[in-house]
PDB file of C-alpha atoms in Angstrom:
ATOM      1  CA  MET A   1       0.605  21.799   5.210  1.00  0.00           C
ATOM      2  CA  ARG A   2      -2.772  23.373   4.263  1.00  0.00           C
ATOM      3  CA  LYS A   3      -3.940  26.070   6.674  1.00  0.00           C
ATOM      4  CA  PRO A   4      -7.142  25.251   8.578  1.00  0.00           C
ATOM      5  CA  ARG A   5     -10.276  27.364   8.109  1.00  0.00           C
ATOM      6  CA  LYS A   6     -11.265  29.849  10.788  1.00  0.00           C
ATOM      7  CA  GLY A   7     -14.565  29.469  12.606  1.00  0.00           C
ATOM      8  CA  ASP A   8     -16.281  26.630  14.422  1.00  0.00           C
ATOM      9  CA  GLY A   9     -14.173  23.547  14.691  1.00  0.00           C
ATOM     10  CA  TRP A  10     -11.010  25.204  13.447  1.00  0.00           C
ATOM     11  CA  GLN A  11      -8.966  23.841  16.353  1.00  0.00           C
ATOM     12  CA  ALA A  12     -10.094  20.283  15.587  1.00  0.00           C
ATOM     13  CA  GLU A  13      -9.302  20.804  11.911  1.00  0.00           C
ATOM     14  CA  LYS A  14      -5.890  22.198  12.770  1.00  0.00           C
ATOM     15  CA  SER A  15      -5.222  19.168  14.968  1.00  0.00           C
ATOM     16  CA  ALA A  16      -6.288  16.776  12.198  1.00  0.00           C
ATOM     17  CA  LEU A  17      -4.067  18.538   9.677  1.00  0.00           C
ATOM     18  CA  THR A  18      -1.084  18.374  12.015  1.00  0.00           C
ATOM     19  CA  ARG A  19      -1.690  14.694  12.667  1.00  0.00           C
ATOM     20  CA  GLY A  20      -1.958  14.025   8.929  1.00  0.00           C
ATOM     21  CA  ALA A  21       1.264  15.925   8.257  1.00  0.00           C
ATOM     22  CA  ILE A  22       3.069  13.882  10.903  1.00  0.00           C
ATOM     23  CA  LEU A  23       1.877  10.583   9.409  1.00  0.00           C
ATOM     24  CA  GLU A  24       2.870  11.665   5.889  1.00  0.00           C
ATOM     25  CA  ALA A  25       6.273  12.654   7.235  1.00  0.00           C
ATOM     26  CA  ALA A  26       6.610   9.316   9.025  1.00  0.00           C
ATOM     27  CA  ALA A  27       5.952   7.492   5.749  1.00  0.00           C
ATOM     28  CA  GLU A  28       8.550   9.635   3.966  1.00  0.00           C
ATOM     29  CA  CYS A  29      11.142   8.999   6.665  1.00  0.00           C
ATOM     30  CA  LEU A  30      10.534   5.259   6.557  1.00  0.00           C
ATOM     31  CA  ALA A  31      10.808   5.233   2.770  1.00  0.00           C
ATOM     32  CA  GLU A  32      14.040   7.259   2.797  1.00  0.00           C
ATOM     33  CA  ARG A  33      15.789   6.160   5.999  1.00  0.00           C
ATOM     34  CA  GLY A  34      14.308   2.780   6.909  1.00  0.00           C
ATOM     35  CA  TYR A  35      12.500   1.513   9.981  1.00  0.00           C
ATOM     36  CA  SER A  36      15.418   1.286  12.381  1.00  0.00           C
ATOM     37  CA  GLN A  37      16.742   4.759  11.551  1.00  0.00           C
ATOM     38  CA  THR A  38      13.431   6.627  11.778  1.00  0.00           C
ATOM     39  CA  THR A  39      12.996   8.572  15.025  1.00  0.00           C
ATOM     40  CA  THR A  40      10.252  10.837  16.342  1.00  0.00           C
ATOM     41  CA  SER A  41      12.623  13.817  16.158  1.00  0.00           C
ATOM     42  CA  MET A  42      13.307  13.081  12.503  1.00  0.00           C
ATOM     43  CA  ILE A  43       9.582  12.787  11.790  1.00  0.00           C
ATOM     44  CA  ALA A  44       8.834  16.082  13.549  1.00  0.00           C
ATOM     45  CA  GLU A  45      11.526  17.828  11.524  1.00  0.00           C
ATOM     46  CA  GLN A  46      10.210  16.330   8.269  1.00  0.00           C
ATOM     47  CA  ALA A  47       6.655  17.389   9.158  1.00  0.00           C
ATOM     48  CA  GLN A  48       7.848  20.861  10.172  1.00  0.00           C
ATOM     49  CA  VAL A  49       6.118  20.680  13.527  1.00  0.00           C
ATOM     50  CA  SER A  50       7.505  21.439  16.960  1.00  0.00           C
ATOM     51  CA  ARG A  51       8.717  18.731  19.301  1.00  0.00           C
ATOM     52  CA  GLY A  52       5.839  19.678  21.614  1.00  0.00           C
ATOM     53  CA  ALA A  53       3.258  19.215  18.863  1.00  0.00           C
ATOM     54  CA  MET A  54       4.798  15.872  18.001  1.00  0.00           C
ATOM     55  CA  MET A  55       4.627  14.683  21.594  1.00  0.00           C
ATOM     56  CA  HIS A  56       1.056  15.952  21.951  1.00  0.00           C
ATOM     57  CA  HIS A  57      -0.159  13.781  19.073  1.00  0.00           C
ATOM     58  CA  PHE A  58       2.236  10.859  19.467  1.00  0.00           C
ATOM     59  CA  PRO A  59       4.027  10.579  22.829  1.00  0.00           C
ATOM     60  CA  SER A  60       6.058   7.581  21.640  1.00  0.00           C
ATOM     61  CA  ARG A  61       7.524   6.099  18.456  1.00  0.00           C
ATOM     62  CA  ASN A  62       5.334   3.019  18.751  1.00  0.00           C
ATOM     63  CA  LEU A  63       2.216   5.180  18.743  1.00  0.00           C
ATOM     64  CA  VAL A  64       3.372   6.858  15.520  1.00  0.00           C
ATOM     65  CA  ILE A  65       3.991   3.494  13.881  1.00  0.00           C
ATOM     66  CA  GLU A  66       0.640   2.133  15.062  1.00  0.00           C
ATOM     67  CA  ALA A  67      -1.204   5.131  13.630  1.00  0.00           C
ATOM     68  CA  LEU A  68       0.835   4.949  10.427  1.00  0.00           C
ATOM     69  CA  VAL A  69      -0.092   1.313   9.856  1.00  0.00           C
ATOM     70  CA  ALA A  70      -3.777   2.248  10.150  1.00  0.00           C
ATOM     71  CA  TYR A  71      -3.265   5.273   7.889  1.00  0.00           C
ATOM     72  CA  LEU A  72      -1.513   3.279   5.172  1.00  0.00           C
ATOM     73  CA  HIS A  73      -4.062   0.497   5.492  1.00  0.00           C
ATOM     74  CA  VAL A  74      -6.904   2.880   4.657  1.00  0.00           C
ATOM     75  CA  GLN A  75      -4.961   4.032   1.603  1.00  0.00           C
ATOM     76  CA  ARG A  76      -4.443   0.440   0.426  1.00  0.00           C
ATOM     77  CA  LEU A  77      -8.143  -0.362   0.750  1.00  0.00           C
ATOM     78  CA  ALA A  78      -9.038   2.787  -1.182  1.00  0.00           C
ATOM     79  CA  ALA A  79      -6.546   1.893  -3.938  1.00  0.00           C
ATOM     80  CA  HIS A  80      -8.054  -1.596  -4.268  1.00  0.00           C
ATOM     81  CA  ARG A  81     -11.551  -0.119  -4.620  1.00  0.00           C
ATOM     82  CA  GLU A  82     -10.342   2.427  -7.167  1.00  0.00           C
ATOM     83  CA  LEU A  83      -8.755  -0.356  -9.239  1.00  0.00           C
ATOM     84  CA  HIS A  84     -12.031  -2.263  -9.061  1.00  0.00           C
ATOM     85  CA  GLU A  85     -13.921   0.751 -10.444  1.00  0.00           C
ATOM     86  CA  VAL A  86     -11.434   1.150 -13.292  1.00  0.00           C
ATOM     87  CA  LEU A  87     -11.793  -2.479 -14.300  1.00  0.00           C
ATOM     88  CA  GLN A  88     -15.560  -2.461 -13.899  1.00  0.00           C
ATOM     89  CA  ALA A  89     -15.595   0.063 -16.735  1.00  0.00           C
ATOM     90  CA  ARG A  90     -13.419  -2.265 -18.854  1.00  0.00           C
ATOM     91  CA  GLN A  91     -15.431  -5.466 -18.578  1.00  0.00           C
ATOM     92  CA  ASP A  92     -15.819  -5.663 -22.355  1.00  0.00           C
ATOM     93  CA  SER A  93     -12.029  -5.739 -22.782  1.00  0.00           C
ATOM     94  CA  PRO A  94     -10.185  -9.054 -23.347  1.00  0.00           C
ATOM     95  CA  MET A  95      -8.960 -10.757 -20.184  1.00  0.00           C
ATOM     96  CA  GLN A  96      -5.322 -10.128 -21.156  1.00  0.00           C
ATOM     97  CA  THR A  97      -6.031  -6.381 -21.193  1.00  0.00           C
ATOM     98  CA  ARG A  98      -7.794  -6.473 -17.840  1.00  0.00           C
ATOM     99  CA  VAL A  99      -4.990  -8.500 -16.272  1.00  0.00           C
ATOM    100  CA  GLU A 100      -2.426  -6.046 -17.641  1.00  0.00           C
ATOM    101  CA  ILE A 101      -4.313  -3.083 -16.141  1.00  0.00           C
ATOM    102  CA  TRP A 102      -4.630  -4.975 -12.860  1.00  0.00           C
ATOM    103  CA  VAL A 103      -0.900  -5.769 -12.652  1.00  0.00           C
ATOM    104  CA  GLU A 104       0.226  -2.305 -13.762  1.00  0.00           C
ATOM    105  CA  SER A 105      -2.049  -0.621 -11.208  1.00  0.00           C
ATOM    106  CA  LEU A 106      -0.806  -2.798  -8.350  1.00  0.00           C
ATOM    107  CA  TRP A 107       2.777  -2.182  -9.438  1.00  0.00           C
ATOM    108  CA  ALA A 108       2.325   1.595  -9.686  1.00  0.00           C
ATOM    109  CA  GLY A 109       0.805   1.588  -6.205  1.00  0.00           C
ATOM    110  CA  LEU A 110       3.897  -0.082  -4.757  1.00  0.00           C
ATOM    111  CA  LEU A 111       6.110   2.726  -6.055  1.00  0.00           C
ATOM    112  CA  THR A 112       4.416   5.513  -4.077  1.00  0.00           C
ATOM    113  CA  PRO A 113       6.314   6.768  -1.005  1.00  0.00           C
ATOM    114  CA  ALA A 114       3.479   5.557   1.220  1.00  0.00           C
ATOM    115  CA  GLN A 115       3.676   1.997  -0.076  1.00  0.00           C
ATOM    116  CA  VAL A 116       7.472   1.981  -0.069  1.00  0.00           C
ATOM    117  CA  ALA A 117       7.094   2.812   3.616  1.00  0.00           C
ATOM    118  CA  TYR A 118       4.610  -0.041   4.008  1.00  0.00           C
ATOM    119  CA  LEU A 119       7.044  -2.489   2.412  1.00  0.00           C
ATOM    120  CA  GLU A 120       9.697  -1.247   4.823  1.00  0.00           C
ATOM    121  CA  LEU A 121       7.333  -2.037   7.709  1.00  0.00           C
ATOM    122  CA  LEU A 122       6.695  -5.525   6.325  1.00  0.00           C
ATOM    123  CA  ALA A 123      10.428  -6.172   6.070  1.00  0.00           C
ATOM    124  CA  ALA A 124      11.023  -4.948   9.619  1.00  0.00           C
ATOM    125  CA  ALA A 125       8.171  -7.116  10.922  1.00  0.00           C
ATOM    126  CA  ARG A 126      10.206 -10.239  10.170  1.00  0.00           C
ATOM    127  CA  THR A 127      12.250  -9.647  13.314  1.00  0.00           C
ATOM    128  CA  ASP A 128       9.837  -7.403  15.255  1.00  0.00           C
ATOM    129  CA  ALA A 129       7.008  -9.423  16.821  1.00  0.00           C
ATOM    130  CA  TRP A 130       5.072  -6.330  17.936  1.00  0.00           C
ATOM    131  CA  LEU A 131       5.108  -4.884  14.429  1.00  0.00           C
ATOM    132  CA  GLY A 132       4.260  -8.272  12.923  1.00  0.00           C
ATOM    133  CA  ASP A 133       1.164  -8.559  15.090  1.00  0.00           C
ATOM    134  CA  LEU A 134       0.195  -5.024  14.148  1.00  0.00           C
ATOM    135  CA  LEU A 135       0.463  -5.715  10.421  1.00  0.00           C
ATOM    136  CA  HIS A 136      -1.163  -9.153  10.419  1.00  0.00           C
ATOM    137  CA  LYS A 137      -4.769  -7.959  10.682  1.00  0.00           C
ATOM    138  CA  ALA A 138      -4.261  -5.189   8.121  1.00  0.00           C
ATOM    139  CA  GLU A 139      -2.640  -7.603   5.667  1.00  0.00           C
ATOM    140  CA  LYS A 140      -5.411 -10.140   6.062  1.00  0.00           C
ATOM    141  CA  GLU A 141      -8.168  -7.577   5.514  1.00  0.00           C
ATOM    142  CA  ALA A 142      -6.504  -5.907   2.512  1.00  0.00           C
ATOM    143  CA  ASP A 143      -5.737  -9.246   0.839  1.00  0.00           C
ATOM    144  CA  ALA A 144      -9.299 -10.470   1.365  1.00  0.00           C
ATOM    145  CA  LEU A 145     -10.701  -7.299  -0.189  1.00  0.00           C
ATOM    146  CA  LEU A 146      -8.372  -7.527  -3.185  1.00  0.00           C
ATOM    147  CA  VAL A 147      -9.337 -11.159  -3.797  1.00  0.00           C
ATOM    148  CA  ASP A 148     -13.043 -10.382  -3.481  1.00  0.00           C
ATOM    149  CA  LEU A 149     -12.915  -7.399  -5.845  1.00  0.00           C
ATOM    150  CA  THR A 150     -10.710  -9.266  -8.323  1.00  0.00           C
ATOM    151  CA  ARG A 151     -13.296 -12.057  -8.532  1.00  0.00           C
ATOM    152  CA  GLN A 152     -15.732  -9.498  -9.880  1.00  0.00           C
ATOM    153  CA  VAL A 153     -13.534  -7.907 -12.537  1.00  0.00           C
ATOM    154  CA  ILE A 154     -11.604 -10.993 -13.689  1.00  0.00           C
ATOM    155  CA  PRO A 155     -14.357 -13.628 -13.402  1.00  0.00           C
ATOM    156  CA  GLU A 156     -12.306 -16.062 -15.508  1.00  0.00           C
ATOM    157  CA  TRP A 157     -10.089 -16.647 -12.466  1.00  0.00           C
ATOM    158  CA  GLN A 158     -13.139 -17.310 -10.323  1.00  0.00           C
ATOM    159  CA  GLN A 159     -14.467 -19.832 -12.832  1.00  0.00           C
ATOM    160  CA  SER A 160     -11.195 -21.754 -12.782  1.00  0.00           C
ATOM    161  CA  GLY A 161     -10.891 -21.558  -8.999  1.00  0.00           C
ATOM    162  CA  LEU A 162      -7.566 -19.722  -9.148  1.00  0.00           C
ATOM    163  CA  VAL A 163      -8.335 -16.290  -7.697  1.00  0.00           C
ATOM    164  CA  ASP A 164      -6.454 -16.770  -4.424  1.00  0.00           C
ATOM    165  CA  LEU A 165      -3.430 -18.258  -6.193  1.00  0.00           C
ATOM    166  CA  GLN A 166      -3.366 -15.594  -8.918  1.00  0.00           C
ATOM    167  CA  VAL A 167      -3.611 -12.710  -6.457  1.00  0.00           C
ATOM    168  CA  GLY A 168      -1.049 -14.260  -4.105  1.00  0.00           C
ATOM    169  CA  CYS A 169       1.411 -14.973  -6.915  1.00  0.00           C
ATOM    170  CA  ALA A 170       1.099 -11.438  -8.281  1.00  0.00           C
ATOM    171  CA  GLN A 171       1.455  -9.808  -4.867  1.00  0.00           C
ATOM    172  CA  CYS A 172       4.574 -11.784  -3.972  1.00  0.00           C
ATOM    173  CA  THR A 173       6.179 -11.157  -7.367  1.00  0.00           C
ATOM    174  CA  LEU A 174       5.438  -7.434  -7.399  1.00  0.00           C
ATOM    175  CA  ARG A 175       6.594  -6.912  -3.842  1.00  0.00           C
ATOM    176  CA  GLY A 176       9.785  -8.768  -4.653  1.00  0.00           C
ATOM    177  CA  LEU A 177      10.415  -6.513  -7.639  1.00  0.00           C
ATOM    178  CA  ALA A 178       9.783  -3.427  -5.518  1.00  0.00           C
ATOM    179  CA  GLN A 179      12.457  -4.295  -2.966  1.00  0.00           C
ATOM    180  CA  PHE A 180      15.753  -2.433  -3.131  1.00  0.00           C
ATOM    181  CA  PRO A 181      17.876  -2.553  -5.149  1.00  0.00           C
ATOM    182  CA  PRO A 182      15.308  -2.991  -7.957  1.00  0.00           C
ATOM    183  CA  PRO A 183      16.315  -4.731 -11.208  1.00  0.00           C
ATOM    184  CA  PRO A 184      17.217  -2.568 -14.231  1.00  0.00           C
ATOM    185  CA  ALA A 185      14.238  -1.011 -16.008  1.00  0.00           C
ATOM    186  CA  ARG A 186      14.457  -3.282 -19.068  1.00  0.00           C
ATOM    187  CA  ARG A 187      14.624  -6.411 -16.927  1.00  0.00           C
ATOM    188  CA  ARG A 188      11.758  -5.162 -14.771  1.00  0.00           C
ATOM    189  CA  SER A 189       9.592  -4.579 -17.853  1.00  0.00           C
ATOM    190  CA  GLN A 190      10.352  -8.090 -19.085  1.00  0.00           C
ATOM    191  CA  LEU A 191       9.399  -9.604 -15.733  1.00  0.00           C
ATOM    192  CA  LEU A 192       6.145  -7.632 -15.537  1.00  0.00           C
ATOM    193  CA  GLU A 193       5.233  -8.631 -19.082  1.00  0.00           C
ATOM    194  CA  PHE A 194       5.998 -12.269 -18.286  1.00  0.00           C
ATOM    195  CA  LEU A 195       3.867 -12.072 -15.123  1.00  0.00           C
ATOM    196  CA  VAL A 196       0.890 -10.709 -17.068  1.00  0.00           C
ATOM    197  CA  GLY A 197       1.227 -13.453 -19.635  1.00  0.00           C
ATOM    198  CA  GLN A 198       1.392 -16.186 -17.012  1.00  0.00           C
ATOM    199  CA  LEU A 199      -1.576 -14.829 -15.080  1.00  0.00           C
ATOM    200  CA  ALA A 200      -3.684 -14.432 -18.210  1.00  0.00           C
ATOM    201  CA  ALA A 201      -2.824 -17.941 -19.415  1.00  0.00           C
ATOM    202  CA  ALA A 202      -3.707 -19.747 -16.176  1.00  0.00           C
ATOM    203  CA  ASN A 203      -7.373 -20.558 -16.723  1.00  0.00           C
ATOM    204  CA  SER A 204      -7.639 -24.127 -15.530  1.00  0.00           C
ATOM    205  CA  LYS A 205      -7.394 -25.729 -12.117  1.00  0.00           C
ATOM    206  CA  PRO A 206      -3.940 -27.139 -11.277  1.00  0.00           C
TER     207      PRO A 206
END
């Protein structure tokens, strides 16, 4: 964890750094151990903070999870905007190329520890009503942003009225591929290539 600067506000900076370290550790624990096995003690150990510091920032496991959902949500929104900027610079490229960049970027994002943790939360939400309610708003906002930004960089989908379907199909397929155990690398590459081809070919209303 980076050491805070001395001077005015150093205590607030130290607190923010500790909080950030705890949330990063929570994501790592979820990715490695799963939702049901992740405890506050495990997170504190992973973050290398004392039990007291852990309890000061997050007195309960639910508070850690709630903060983590918000933390990962901000990262997802930022990743969507970054992808939009990349594709804005490639507007002269053929649609197939833009779709390939779009799919590969979304796929790479799912492989980060933070997003593996997010997928673990989504899986756990199936049988956890509290967690499901917590994730619903974040999912809705992130999906709406991705659809809106995709309209701008792959206007062909907008013209054919397929943006929502294309984004939804890609998200479901990629999340399915990211679940454990993943398919062998060669099979995964074939499926991703097939997905790009199908998305790029769908240019008319069903």
